[in-house]
PDB file of C-alpha atoms in Angstrom:
ATOM      1  CA  MET Q   3     100.268  86.031 104.846  1.00 60.00           C
ATOM      2  CA  SER Q   4     103.394  88.035 105.569  1.00 68.00           C
ATOM      3  CA  PHE Q   5     103.442  91.760 105.845  1.00 70.00           C
ATOM      4  CA  SER Q   6     105.871  91.922 102.875  1.00 74.00           C
ATOM      5  CA  PHE Q   7     102.996  90.747 100.588  1.00 77.00           C
ATOM      6  CA  PHE Q   8     101.482  94.255 100.880  1.00 76.00           C
ATOM      7  CA  TRP Q   9     104.731  95.652  99.424  1.00 80.00           C
ATOM      8  CA  SER Q  10     104.834  93.219  96.571  1.00 85.00           C
ATOM      9  CA  ARG Q  11     104.194  93.783  92.890  1.00 86.00           C
ATOM     10  CA  ALA Q  12     101.391  91.202  92.939  1.00 86.00           C
ATOM     11  CA  PHE Q  13      99.432  93.184  95.530  1.00 90.00           C
ATOM     12  CA  LEU Q  14     100.198  96.770  94.556  1.00 93.00           C
ATOM     13  CA  LEU Q  15      99.648  96.171  90.771  1.00 93.00           C
ATOM     14  CA  ASN Q  16      96.542  94.282  91.215  1.00 93.00           C
ATOM     15  CA  ARG Q  17      93.897  95.779  88.898  1.00 93.00           C
ATOM     16  CA  HIS Q  18      91.255  96.093  91.615  1.00 95.00           C
ATOM     17  CA  LEU Q  19      93.606  97.991  93.896  1.00 96.00           C
ATOM     18  CA  LEU Q  20      94.718 100.206  91.048  1.00 97.00           C
ATOM     19  CA  TRP Q  21      91.176 101.069  90.170  1.00 97.00           C
ATOM     20  CA  LEU Q  22      90.384 101.791  93.818  1.00 97.00           C
ATOM     21  CA  LEU Q  23      93.424 104.094  94.125  1.00 97.00           C
ATOM     22  CA  PHE Q  24      92.537 105.722  90.746  1.00 98.00           C
ATOM     23  CA  ILE Q  25      88.954 106.478  91.906  1.00 97.00           C
ATOM     24  CA  ILE Q  26      90.041 107.712  95.407  1.00 97.00           C
ATOM     25  CA  ASN Q  27      92.660 109.989  93.924  1.00 97.00           C
ATOM     26  CA  PHE Q  28      90.372 111.185  91.145  1.00 98.00           C
ATOM     27  CA  LEU Q  29      87.666 112.169  93.637  1.00 97.00           C
ATOM     28  CA  GLY Q  30      90.241 113.678  96.000  1.00 96.00           C
ATOM     29  CA  THR Q  31      91.509 115.828  93.141  1.00 97.00           C
ATOM     30  CA  ILE Q  32      88.101 117.168  92.371  1.00 97.00           C
ATOM     31  CA  TYR Q  33      87.462 117.929  96.062  1.00 96.00           C
ATOM     32  CA  GLY Q  34      90.862 119.537  96.386  1.00 96.00           C
ATOM     33  CA  TYR Q  35      90.212 121.975  93.501  1.00 96.00           C
ATOM     34  CA  TYR Q  36      86.844 122.779  95.084  1.00 96.00           C
ATOM     35  CA  TRP Q  37      88.739 123.335  98.389  1.00 94.00           C
ATOM     36  CA  TYR Q  38      90.908 125.945  96.668  1.00 96.00           C
ATOM     37  CA  LYS Q  39      87.803 127.594  94.924  1.00 95.00           C
ATOM     38  CA  ASN Q  40      87.982 130.901  96.867  1.00 95.00           C
ATOM     39  CA  GLN Q  41      91.711 131.257  96.563  1.00 95.00           C
ATOM     40  CA  LEU Q  42      91.503 130.601  92.784  1.00 94.00           C
ATOM     41  CA  ILE Q  43      88.781 133.236  92.386  1.00 94.00           C
ATOM     42  CA  TYR Q  44      90.833 135.613  94.409  1.00 94.00           C
ATOM     43  CA  THR Q  45      93.979 134.904  92.370  1.00 93.00           C
ATOM     44  CA  MET Q  46      92.271 135.407  89.032  1.00 91.00           C
ATOM     45  CA  SER Q  47      90.876 138.693  90.183  1.00 92.00           C
ATOM     46  CA  GLU Q  48      94.036 140.058  91.747  1.00 91.00           C
ATOM     47  CA  TYR Q  49      96.864 138.470  89.653  1.00 90.00           C
ATOM     48  CA  SER Q  50      97.571 137.460  86.092  1.00 86.00           C
ATOM     49  CA  ASN Q  51      95.475 134.329  85.207  1.00 85.00           C
ATOM     50  CA  TRP Q  52      98.656 132.163  84.822  1.00 88.00           C
ATOM     51  CA  PHE Q  53      99.140 132.229  88.553  1.00 89.00           C
ATOM     52  CA  ILE Q  54      96.265 129.772  88.983  1.00 89.00           C
ATOM     53  CA  PHE Q  55      98.643 127.047  87.812  1.00 90.00           C
ATOM     54  CA  VAL Q  56     100.821 127.401  90.914  1.00 92.00           C
ATOM     55  CA  VAL Q  57      98.022 127.950  93.535  1.00 94.00           C
ATOM     56  CA  PRO Q  58      96.214 124.580  93.939  1.00 94.00           C
ATOM     57  CA  ASP Q  59      99.211 122.535  95.097  1.00 95.00           C
ATOM     58  CA  SER Q  60      97.737 119.428  96.706  1.00 95.00           C
ATOM     59  CA  PRO Q  61      94.980 118.751  94.150  1.00 96.00           C
ATOM     60  CA  THR Q  62      97.496 119.145  91.305  1.00 96.00           C
ATOM     61  CA  ALA Q  63      99.739 116.726  92.968  1.00 97.00           C
ATOM     62  CA  SER Q  64      96.935 114.154  93.233  1.00 97.00           C
ATOM     63  CA  LEU Q  65      95.992 114.866  89.618  1.00 98.00           C
ATOM     64  CA  PHE Q  66      99.490 113.907  88.475  1.00 98.00           C
ATOM     65  CA  PHE Q  67      99.468 110.733  90.689  1.00 98.00           C
ATOM     66  CA  THR Q  68      96.045 109.837  89.397  1.00 98.00           C
ATOM     67  CA  LEU Q  69      97.390 110.041  85.849  1.00 98.00           C
ATOM     68  CA  SER Q  70     100.375 107.938  86.850  1.00 97.00           C
ATOM     69  CA  ILE Q  71      97.976 105.216  88.229  1.00 97.00           C
ATOM     70  CA  LEU Q  72      96.083 105.389  84.982  1.00 96.00           C
ATOM     71  CA  TYR Q  73      99.301 104.683  83.081  1.00 95.00           C
ATOM     72  CA  LEU Q  74      99.824 101.597  85.296  1.00 95.00           C
ATOM     73  CA  LEU Q  75      96.266 100.509  84.606  1.00 94.00           C
ATOM     74  CA  LEU Q  76      96.763 100.919  80.889  1.00 92.00           C
ATOM     75  CA  ASP Q  77      99.896  98.750  81.159  1.00 89.00           C
ATOM     76  CA  GLU Q  78      97.995  96.050  82.974  1.00 80.00           C
ATOM     77  CA  TYR Q  79      95.274  95.945  80.305  1.00 79.00           C
ATOM     78  CA  THR Q  80      97.415  96.337  77.213  1.00 77.00           C
ATOM     79  CA  ASN Q  81     100.757  94.768  78.341  1.00 72.00           C
ATOM     80  CA  SER Q  82     102.355  97.975  76.780  1.00 65.00           C
ATOM     81  CA  LYS Q  83     105.998  98.663  77.405  1.00 66.00           C
ATOM     82  CA  LYS Q  84     105.865 101.992  75.733  1.00 71.00           C
ATOM     83  CA  ARG Q  85     106.898 104.955  77.889  1.00 79.00           C
ATOM     84  CA  GLY Q  86     107.039 108.412  76.368  1.00 89.00           C
ATOM     85  CA  PHE Q  87     108.655 111.539  77.676  1.00 93.00           C
ATOM     86  CA  LEU Q  88     105.389 113.155  78.880  1.00 96.00           C
ATOM     87  CA  ARG Q  89     104.634 109.978  80.958  1.00 96.00           C
ATOM     88  CA  GLY Q  90     107.983 110.260  82.656  1.00 96.00           C
ATOM     89  CA  ILE Q  91     107.366 113.944  83.557  1.00 97.00           C
ATOM     90  CA  ILE Q  92     103.921 113.098  84.956  1.00 97.00           C
ATOM     91  CA  GLU Q  93     105.351 110.220  87.033  1.00 97.00           C
ATOM     92  CA  VAL Q  94     108.029 112.405  88.524  1.00 98.00           C
ATOM     93  CA  LEU Q  95     105.588 115.214  89.208  1.00 98.00           C
ATOM     94  CA  GLY Q  96     103.286 112.659  90.816  1.00 97.00           C
ATOM     95  CA  VAL Q  97     106.014 111.466  93.163  1.00 98.00           C
ATOM     96  CA  VAL Q  98     107.671 114.815  93.953  1.00 98.00           C
ATOM     97  CA  THR Q  99     104.526 116.828  94.549  1.00 98.00           C
ATOM     98  CA  SER Q 100     102.652 114.083  96.449  1.00 98.00           C
ATOM     99  CA  VAL Q 101     105.574 113.564  98.860  1.00 98.00           C
ATOM    100  CA  LYS Q 102     106.083 117.298  99.181  1.00 98.00           C
ATOM    101  CA  TYR Q 103     102.584 118.563  99.696  1.00 97.00           C
ATOM    102  CA  GLY Q 104     101.443 115.404 101.505  1.00 97.00           C
ATOM    103  CA  ILE Q 105     104.043 116.209 104.247  1.00 98.00           C
ATOM    104  CA  TRP Q 106     103.736 120.009 103.920  1.00 98.00           C
ATOM    105  CA  ALA Q 107      99.977 120.113 104.617  1.00 97.00           C
ATOM    106  CA  VAL Q 108     100.246 117.860 107.680  1.00 97.00           C
ATOM    107  CA  VAL Q 109     103.071 119.886 109.120  1.00 97.00           C
ATOM    108  CA  MET Q 110     101.109 123.156 108.633  1.00 97.00           C
ATOM    109  CA  ILE Q 111      98.052 121.724 110.306  1.00 96.00           C
ATOM    110  CA  PHE Q 112      99.890 120.571 113.374  1.00 96.00           C
ATOM    111  CA  ALA Q 113     102.043 123.723 113.506  1.00 96.00           C
ATOM    112  CA  ALA Q 114      98.934 125.868 113.608  1.00 95.00           C
ATOM    113  CA  ALA Q 115      97.344 123.560 116.188  1.00 95.00           C
ATOM    114  CA  ALA Q 116     100.457 123.929 118.335  1.00 95.00           C
ATOM    115  CA  GLN Q 117      99.931 127.708 118.337  1.00 94.00           C
ATOM    116  CA  GLY Q 118      96.251 127.522 119.343  1.00 89.00           C
ATOM    117  CA  ASP Q 119      94.325 126.770 116.144  1.00 86.00           C
ATOM    118  CA  ALA Q 120      91.423 124.438 116.918  1.00 87.00           C
ATOM    119  CA  MET Q 121      91.618 121.043 115.233  1.00 90.00           C
ATOM    120  CA  VAL Q 122      88.276 120.233 113.467  1.00 93.00           C
ATOM    121  CA  TRP Q 123      87.228 117.077 111.735  1.00 92.00           C
ATOM    122  CA  GLN Q 124      88.387 118.569 108.287  1.00 92.00           C
ATOM    123  CA  ASP Q 125      91.855 118.802 109.706  1.00 93.00           C
ATOM    124  CA  TRP Q 126      91.908 115.211 110.666  1.00 96.00           C
ATOM    125  CA  MET Q 127      90.479 114.233 107.238  1.00 95.00           C
ATOM    126  CA  LEU Q 128      93.225 116.341 105.573  1.00 95.00           C
ATOM    127  CA  THR Q 129      95.904 114.773 107.715  1.00 97.00           C
ATOM    128  CA  VAL Q 130      94.869 111.259 106.757  1.00 96.00           C
ATOM    129  CA  SER Q 131      94.479 112.039 103.041  1.00 96.00           C
ATOM    130  CA  HIS Q 132      97.761 113.986 102.707  1.00 97.00           C
ATOM    131  CA  LEU Q 133      99.789 111.283 104.613  1.00 97.00           C
ATOM    132  CA  GLY Q 134      98.164 108.811 102.188  1.00 97.00           C
ATOM    133  CA  MET Q 135      99.331 110.989  99.186  1.00 97.00           C
ATOM    134  CA  ALA Q 136     102.935 110.774 100.489  1.00 97.00           C
ATOM    135  CA  ALA Q 137     102.785 107.128 101.283  1.00 97.00           C
ATOM    136  CA  GLU Q 138     101.302 106.011  98.012  1.00 97.00           C
ATOM    137  CA  ALA Q 139     103.931 107.939  96.073  1.00 97.00           C
ATOM    138  CA  ILE Q 140     106.680 106.168  97.960  1.00 95.00           C
ATOM    139  CA  LEU Q 141     105.026 102.779  97.563  1.00 94.00           C
ATOM    140  CA  PHE Q 142     104.560 103.013  93.771  1.00 96.00           C
ATOM    141  CA  ILE Q 143     107.782 104.865  92.824  1.00 95.00           C
ATOM    142  CA  ARG Q 144     109.504 101.667  91.902  1.00 93.00           C
ATOM    143  CA  PHE Q 145     106.811 100.782  89.336  1.00 94.00           C
ATOM    144  CA  PHE Q 146     107.249 104.094  87.450  1.00 94.00           C
ATOM    145  CA  GLY Q 147     109.528 104.236  84.392  1.00 92.00           C
ATOM    146  CA  PHE Q 148     110.902 107.748  84.676  1.00 95.00           C
ATOM    147  CA  LYS Q 149     114.584 108.538  84.142  1.00 95.00           C
ATOM    148  CA  LEU Q 150     116.968 111.209  85.318  1.00 95.00           C
ATOM    149  CA  ILE Q 151     116.114 113.352  82.249  1.00 96.00           C
ATOM    150  CA  HIS Q 152     112.563 113.612  83.593  1.00 97.00           C
ATOM    151  CA  ILE Q 153     113.644 114.554  87.104  1.00 97.00           C
ATOM    152  CA  VAL Q 154     115.591 117.590  86.012  1.00 97.00           C
ATOM    153  CA  PRO Q 155     112.755 119.723  84.523  1.00 97.00           C
ATOM    154  CA  VAL Q 156     110.419 118.653  87.339  1.00 98.00           C
ATOM    155  CA  ALA Q 157     113.062 119.818  89.908  1.00 98.00           C
ATOM    156  CA  ILE Q 158     113.262 123.189  88.127  1.00 97.00           C
ATOM    157  CA  TRP Q 159     109.513 123.620  88.025  1.00 97.00           C
ATOM    158  CA  THR Q 160     109.073 122.621  91.636  1.00 97.00           C
ATOM    159  CA  LEU Q 161     111.679 125.202  92.884  1.00 97.00           C
ATOM    160  CA  PHE Q 162     110.206 127.814  90.508  1.00 97.00           C
ATOM    161  CA  ASN Q 163     106.809 127.123  92.044  1.00 96.00           C
ATOM    162  CA  ASP Q 164     108.221 127.902  95.437  1.00 97.00           C
ATOM    163  CA  PHE Q 165     109.792 131.051  94.187  1.00 96.00           C
ATOM    164  CA  VAL Q 166     106.536 132.328  92.728  1.00 96.00           C
ATOM    165  CA  ASP Q 167     104.532 131.214  95.802  1.00 95.00           C
ATOM    166  CA  TYR Q 168     106.635 133.250  98.281  1.00 95.00           C
ATOM    167  CA  LYS Q 169     107.714 136.051  95.936  1.00 94.00           C
ATOM    168  CA  TYR Q 170     104.055 136.942  95.034  1.00 94.00           C
ATOM    169  CA  TYR Q 171     102.383 135.520  98.050  1.00 93.00           C
ATOM    170  CA  VAL Q 172     100.252 132.958  96.174  1.00 94.00           C
ATOM    171  CA  PHE Q 173     101.165 130.054  98.442  1.00 94.00           C
ATOM    172  CA  PRO Q 174      98.228 128.163 100.001  1.00 93.00           C
ATOM    173  CA  TRP Q 175      96.277 130.233 102.449  1.00 93.00           C
ATOM    174  CA  LEU Q 176      97.539 129.554 105.965  1.00 93.00           C
ATOM    175  CA  PRO Q 177      95.806 129.746 109.360  1.00 92.00           C
ATOM    176  CA  ASN Q 178      96.075 133.136 111.094  1.00 91.00           C
ATOM    177  CA  GLU Q 179      98.381 131.486 113.747  1.00 93.00           C
ATOM    178  CA  LEU Q 180     101.074 130.852 111.098  1.00 94.00           C
ATOM    179  CA  GLU Q 181     101.197 134.397 109.536  1.00 90.00           C
ATOM    180  CA  ASP Q 182     104.095 135.372 111.662  1.00 92.00           C
ATOM    181  CA  ASP Q 183     106.010 132.258 110.682  1.00 95.00           C
ATOM    182  CA  LEU Q 184     106.218 132.914 106.959  1.00 95.00           C
ATOM    183  CA  LEU Q 185     109.996 133.030 106.630  1.00 96.00           C
ATOM    184  CA  ALA Q 186     110.333 129.672 108.444  1.00 97.00           C
ATOM    185  CA  ILE Q 187     107.559 128.174 106.323  1.00 97.00           C
ATOM    186  CA  GLN Q 188     109.348 129.376 103.186  1.00 97.00           C
ATOM    187  CA  VAL Q 189     112.609 127.821 104.156  1.00 97.00           C
ATOM    188  CA  PHE Q 190     110.794 124.586 105.261  1.00 98.00           C
ATOM    189  CA  THR Q 191     109.038 124.482 101.914  1.00 98.00           C
ATOM    190  CA  ILE Q 192     112.229 124.741  99.864  1.00 98.00           C
ATOM    191  CA  ILE Q 193     114.013 122.140 101.943  1.00 98.00           C
ATOM    192  CA  LEU Q 194     110.940 119.846 101.514  1.00 98.00           C
ATOM    193  CA  SER Q 195     111.111 120.407  97.765  1.00 98.00           C
ATOM    194  CA  ILE Q 196     114.681 119.423  97.652  1.00 98.00           C
ATOM    195  CA  LEU Q 197     114.050 116.333  99.779  1.00 98.00           C
ATOM    196  CA  SER Q 198     111.136 115.319  97.613  1.00 98.00           C
ATOM    197  CA  ILE Q 199     113.205 115.679  94.402  1.00 98.00           C
ATOM    198  CA  PHE Q 200     115.958 113.580  96.073  1.00 97.00           C
ATOM    199  CA  THR Q 201     113.271 110.934  96.891  1.00 97.00           C
ATOM    200  CA  SER Q 202     112.491 110.640  93.204  1.00 96.00           C
ATOM    201  CA  TYR Q 203     116.147 110.200  92.494  1.00 96.00           C
ATOM    202  CA  LEU Q 204     116.498 107.561  95.192  1.00 95.00           C
ATOM    203  CA  GLY Q 205     113.581 105.755  93.689  1.00 92.00           C
ATOM    204  CA  LEU Q 206     115.209 105.810  90.372  1.00 89.00           C
ATOM    205  CA  ARG Q 207     118.443 104.470  91.769  1.00 86.00           C
ATOM    206  CA  TYR Q 208     116.693 101.751  93.721  1.00 79.00           C
ATOM    207  CA  ARG Q 209     114.793 100.636  90.608  1.00 73.00           C
ATOM    208  CA  VAL Q 210     118.034 100.533  88.542  1.00 55.00           C
ATOM    209  CA  ILE Q 211     119.982  98.647  91.215  1.00 55.00           C
ATOM    210  CA  SER Q 212     117.203  96.151  91.848  1.00 53.00           C
ATOM    211  CA  ARG Q 213     117.235  95.202  88.142  1.00 52.00           C
ATOM    212  CA  ASN Q 214     120.958  94.526  88.106  1.00 42.00           C
TER     213      ASN Q 214
END
Protein backbone atom coordinates (compact mmCIF):
# COMPACT_ATOMS: atom_id res chain seq x y z
CA MET A 1 0.00 0.00 0.00
CA SER A 2 1.50 3.33 -1.07
CA PHE A 3 1.47 6.47 1.03
CA SER A 4 -0.72 8.16 -1.60
CA PHE A 5 -3.60 5.89 -0.57
CA PHE A 6 -3.97 7.91 2.65
CA TRP A 7 -4.57 11.01 0.49
CA SER A 8 -7.10 9.26 -1.73
CA ARG A 9 -10.85 9.77 -1.89
CA ALA A 10 -11.39 6.09 -1.10
CA PHE A 11 -9.58 6.42 2.22
CA LEU A 12 -10.62 9.91 3.34
CA LEU A 13 -14.29 9.52 2.44
CA ASN A 14 -14.61 6.08 3.97
CA ARG A 15 -17.68 6.12 6.22
CA HIS A 16 -15.81 4.61 9.17
CA LEU A 17 -13.12 7.27 9.01
CA LEU A 18 -15.69 10.04 8.61
CA TRP A 19 -17.59 8.81 11.65
CA LEU A 20 -14.36 8.62 13.65
CA LEU A 21 -13.44 12.19 12.68
CA PHE A 22 -16.97 13.37 13.42
CA ILE A 23 -16.91 11.88 16.92
CA ILE A 24 -13.40 13.16 17.69
CA ASN A 25 -14.21 16.68 16.51
CA PHE A 26 -17.59 16.67 18.25
CA LEU A 27 -16.07 15.67 21.58
CA GLY A 28 -13.20 18.10 21.05
CA THR A 29 -15.71 20.88 20.45
CA ILE A 30 -17.49 20.18 23.72
CA TYR A 31 -14.18 20.05 25.60
CA GLY A 32 -13.08 23.27 23.90
CA TYR A 33 -16.14 25.19 25.03
CA TYR A 34 -15.58 23.85 28.54
CA TRP A 35 -11.97 25.04 28.33
CA TYR A 36 -13.28 28.56 27.62
CA LYS A 37 -15.82 28.39 30.45
CA ASN A 38 -14.18 30.96 32.71
CA GLN A 39 -13.49 33.41 29.91
CA LEU A 40 -17.08 33.08 28.65
CA ILE A 41 -18.43 33.77 32.14
CA TYR A 42 -16.10 36.76 32.49
CA THR A 43 -17.06 38.07 29.04
CA MET A 44 -20.78 37.89 29.76
CA SER A 45 -20.32 39.73 33.05
CA GLU A 46 -18.02 42.47 31.71
CA TYR A 47 -19.17 42.92 28.09
CA SER A 48 -22.28 42.77 25.99
CA ASN A 49 -23.47 39.18 25.59
CA TRP A 50 -22.86 39.17 21.83
CA PHE A 51 -19.10 39.15 22.50
CA ILE A 52 -19.36 35.49 23.47
CA PHE A 53 -19.63 34.68 19.75
CA VAL A 54 -16.06 35.88 19.12
CA VAL A 55 -14.40 34.48 22.26
CA PRO A 56 -14.25 30.65 21.93
CA ASP A 57 -12.19 30.54 18.73
CA SER A 58 -10.84 26.98 18.57
CA PRO A 59 -14.01 25.13 19.66
CA THR A 60 -16.08 27.16 17.22
CA ALA A 61 -13.60 26.23 14.49
CA SER A 62 -13.93 22.54 15.34
CA LEU A 63 -17.72 22.96 15.46
CA PHE A 64 -17.77 24.22 11.87
CA PHE A 65 -15.47 21.42 10.76
CA THR A 66 -17.63 18.86 12.59
CA LEU A 67 -20.65 20.13 10.67
CA SER A 68 -18.66 19.95 7.42
CA ILE A 69 -17.85 16.30 8.14
CA LEU A 70 -21.52 15.69 8.90
CA TYR A 71 -22.40 17.04 5.45
CA LEU A 72 -19.92 14.59 3.89
CA LEU A 73 -21.48 11.75 5.87
CA LEU A 74 -24.94 12.73 4.65
CA ASP A 75 -23.59 12.74 1.10
CA GLU A 76 -22.21 9.22 1.57
CA TYR A 77 -25.50 7.87 2.94
CA THR A 78 -27.91 9.71 0.67
CA ASN A 79 -25.82 10.20 -2.50
CA SER A 80 -27.11 13.76 -2.45
CA LYS A 81 -25.48 16.37 -4.71
CA LYS A 82 -27.44 19.26 -3.22
CA ARG A 83 -25.25 22.03 -1.78
CA GLY A 84 -26.93 25.09 -0.31
CA PHE A 85 -25.45 28.49 0.49
CA LEU A 86 -25.33 27.80 4.25
CA ARG A 87 -23.33 24.62 3.67
CA GLY A 88 -20.77 26.55 1.63
CA ILE A 89 -20.38 29.12 4.41
CA ILE A 90 -19.94 26.40 7.04
CA GLU A 91 -17.36 24.58 4.92
CA VAL A 92 -15.27 27.71 4.39
CA LEU A 93 -15.52 28.57 8.08
CA GLY A 94 -14.43 25.03 8.89
CA VAL A 95 -11.36 25.37 6.69
CA VAL A 96 -10.34 28.95 7.48
CA THR A 97 -10.82 28.83 11.24
CA SER A 98 -9.34 25.34 11.65
CA VAL A 99 -6.17 26.29 9.78
CA LYS A 100 -5.95 29.67 11.52
CA TYR A 101 -6.54 28.63 15.12
CA GLY A 102 -4.86 25.26 14.72
CA ILE A 103 -1.61 27.04 13.88
CA TRP A 104 -2.22 30.05 16.16
CA ALA A 105 -2.65 27.98 19.32
CA VAL A 106 0.51 25.96 18.72
CA VAL A 107 2.58 29.08 18.03
CA MET A 108 1.29 30.71 21.23
CA ILE A 109 2.11 27.62 23.29
CA PHE A 110 5.70 27.43 22.06
CA ALA A 111 6.20 31.20 22.13
CA ALA A 112 5.23 31.19 25.80
CA ALA A 113 7.48 28.19 26.46
CA ALA A 114 10.38 30.01 24.81
CA GLN A 115 9.91 32.83 27.33
CA GLY A 116 9.87 30.57 30.36
CA ASP A 117 6.33 29.17 30.61
CA ALA A 118 6.47 25.57 31.78
CA MET A 119 5.13 23.02 29.28
CA VAL A 120 2.62 20.68 30.95
CA TRP A 121 0.78 17.70 29.51
CA GLN A 122 -2.20 19.85 28.55
CA ASP A 123 0.08 21.92 26.33
CA TRP A 124 1.23 18.82 24.47
CA MET A 125 -2.36 17.62 24.17
CA LEU A 126 -3.41 21.01 22.79
CA THR A 127 -0.46 21.01 20.40
CA VAL A 128 -1.39 17.64 18.91
CA SER A 129 -5.11 18.43 18.72
CA HIS A 130 -4.63 21.85 17.13
CA LEU A 131 -2.12 20.59 14.58
CA GLY A 132 -4.72 17.94 13.79
CA MET A 133 -7.31 20.66 13.22
CA ALA A 134 -5.15 22.38 10.63
CA ALA A 135 -4.12 19.11 8.97
CA GLU A 136 -7.63 17.71 8.58
CA ALA A 137 -8.90 20.98 7.12
CA ILE A 138 -6.19 20.89 4.46
CA LEU A 139 -6.80 17.18 3.77
CA PHE A 140 -10.54 17.57 3.27
CA ILE A 141 -10.72 20.95 1.55
CA ARG A 142 -10.86 19.33 -1.91
CA PHE A 143 -14.02 17.43 -0.98
CA PHE A 144 -15.95 20.54 0.03
CA GLY A 145 -18.18 22.25 -2.50
CA PHE A 146 -17.89 25.91 -1.50
CA LYS A 147 -17.40 28.65 -4.06
CA LEU A 148 -15.81 32.09 -4.14
CA ILE A 149 -19.12 33.66 -3.10
CA HIS A 150 -18.83 31.75 0.18
CA ILE A 151 -15.22 32.79 0.83
CA VAL A 152 -15.95 36.52 0.71
CA PRO A 153 -18.33 36.78 3.71
CA VAL A 154 -16.16 34.38 5.71
CA ALA A 155 -13.12 36.55 4.99
CA ILE A 156 -14.98 39.62 6.21
CA TRP A 157 -16.14 37.86 9.36
CA THR A 158 -12.68 36.46 10.11
CA LEU A 159 -10.99 39.86 9.90
CA PHE A 160 -13.87 41.47 11.84
CA ASN A 161 -13.33 38.86 14.55
CA ASP A 162 -9.68 39.90 14.75
CA PHE A 163 -10.68 43.55 14.99
CA VAL A 164 -13.09 42.88 17.87
CA ASP A 165 -10.59 40.61 19.65
CA TYR A 166 -7.82 43.19 19.80
CA LYS A 167 -9.96 46.33 19.93
CA TYR A 168 -11.89 45.16 22.99
CA TYR A 169 -9.33 42.68 24.38
CA VAL A 170 -11.55 39.61 24.08
CA PHE A 171 -8.91 37.47 22.38
CA PRO A 172 -8.17 34.07 23.98
CA TRP A 173 -6.45 34.49 27.31
CA LEU A 174 -2.68 34.32 26.92
CA PRO A 175 0.05 33.12 29.30
CA ASN A 176 1.57 35.90 31.39
CA GLU A 177 4.83 35.57 29.45
CA LEU A 178 3.12 36.86 26.29
CA GLU A 179 1.38 39.91 27.73
CA ASP A 180 4.15 42.23 26.56
CA ASP A 181 4.00 40.79 23.03
CA LEU A 182 0.41 41.77 22.31
CA LEU A 183 1.14 43.99 19.30
CA ALA A 184 3.25 41.28 17.65
CA ILE A 185 0.53 38.70 18.38
CA GLN A 186 -2.10 40.97 16.84
CA VAL A 187 -0.06 41.40 13.66
CA PHE A 188 0.66 37.66 13.52
CA THR A 189 -3.04 36.86 13.98
CA ILE A 190 -4.13 39.14 11.14
CA ILE A 191 -1.46 37.74 8.81
CA LEU A 192 -2.53 34.22 9.75
CA SER A 193 -6.15 35.12 9.00
CA ILE A 194 -5.19 36.33 5.54
CA LEU A 195 -3.11 33.21 4.86
CA SER A 196 -5.94 30.95 6.06
CA ILE A 197 -8.42 32.73 3.81
CA PHE A 198 -5.96 32.35 0.93
CA THR A 199 -5.69 28.63 1.76
CA SER A 200 -9.43 28.26 1.18
CA TYR A 201 -9.06 30.07 -2.15
CA LEU A 202 -6.19 27.78 -3.18
CA GLY A 203 -8.33 24.79 -2.23
CA LEU A 204 -11.10 26.12 -4.44
CA ARG A 205 -8.71 26.70 -7.36
CA TYR A 206 -7.16 23.25 -6.96
CA ARG A 207 -10.57 21.61 -7.00
CA VAL A 208 -11.65 23.52 -10.11
CA ILE A 209 -8.40 22.78 -11.98
CA SER A 210 -8.41 19.09 -11.02
CA ARG A 211 -11.87 18.71 -12.56
CA ASN A 212 -10.85 20.24 -15.90
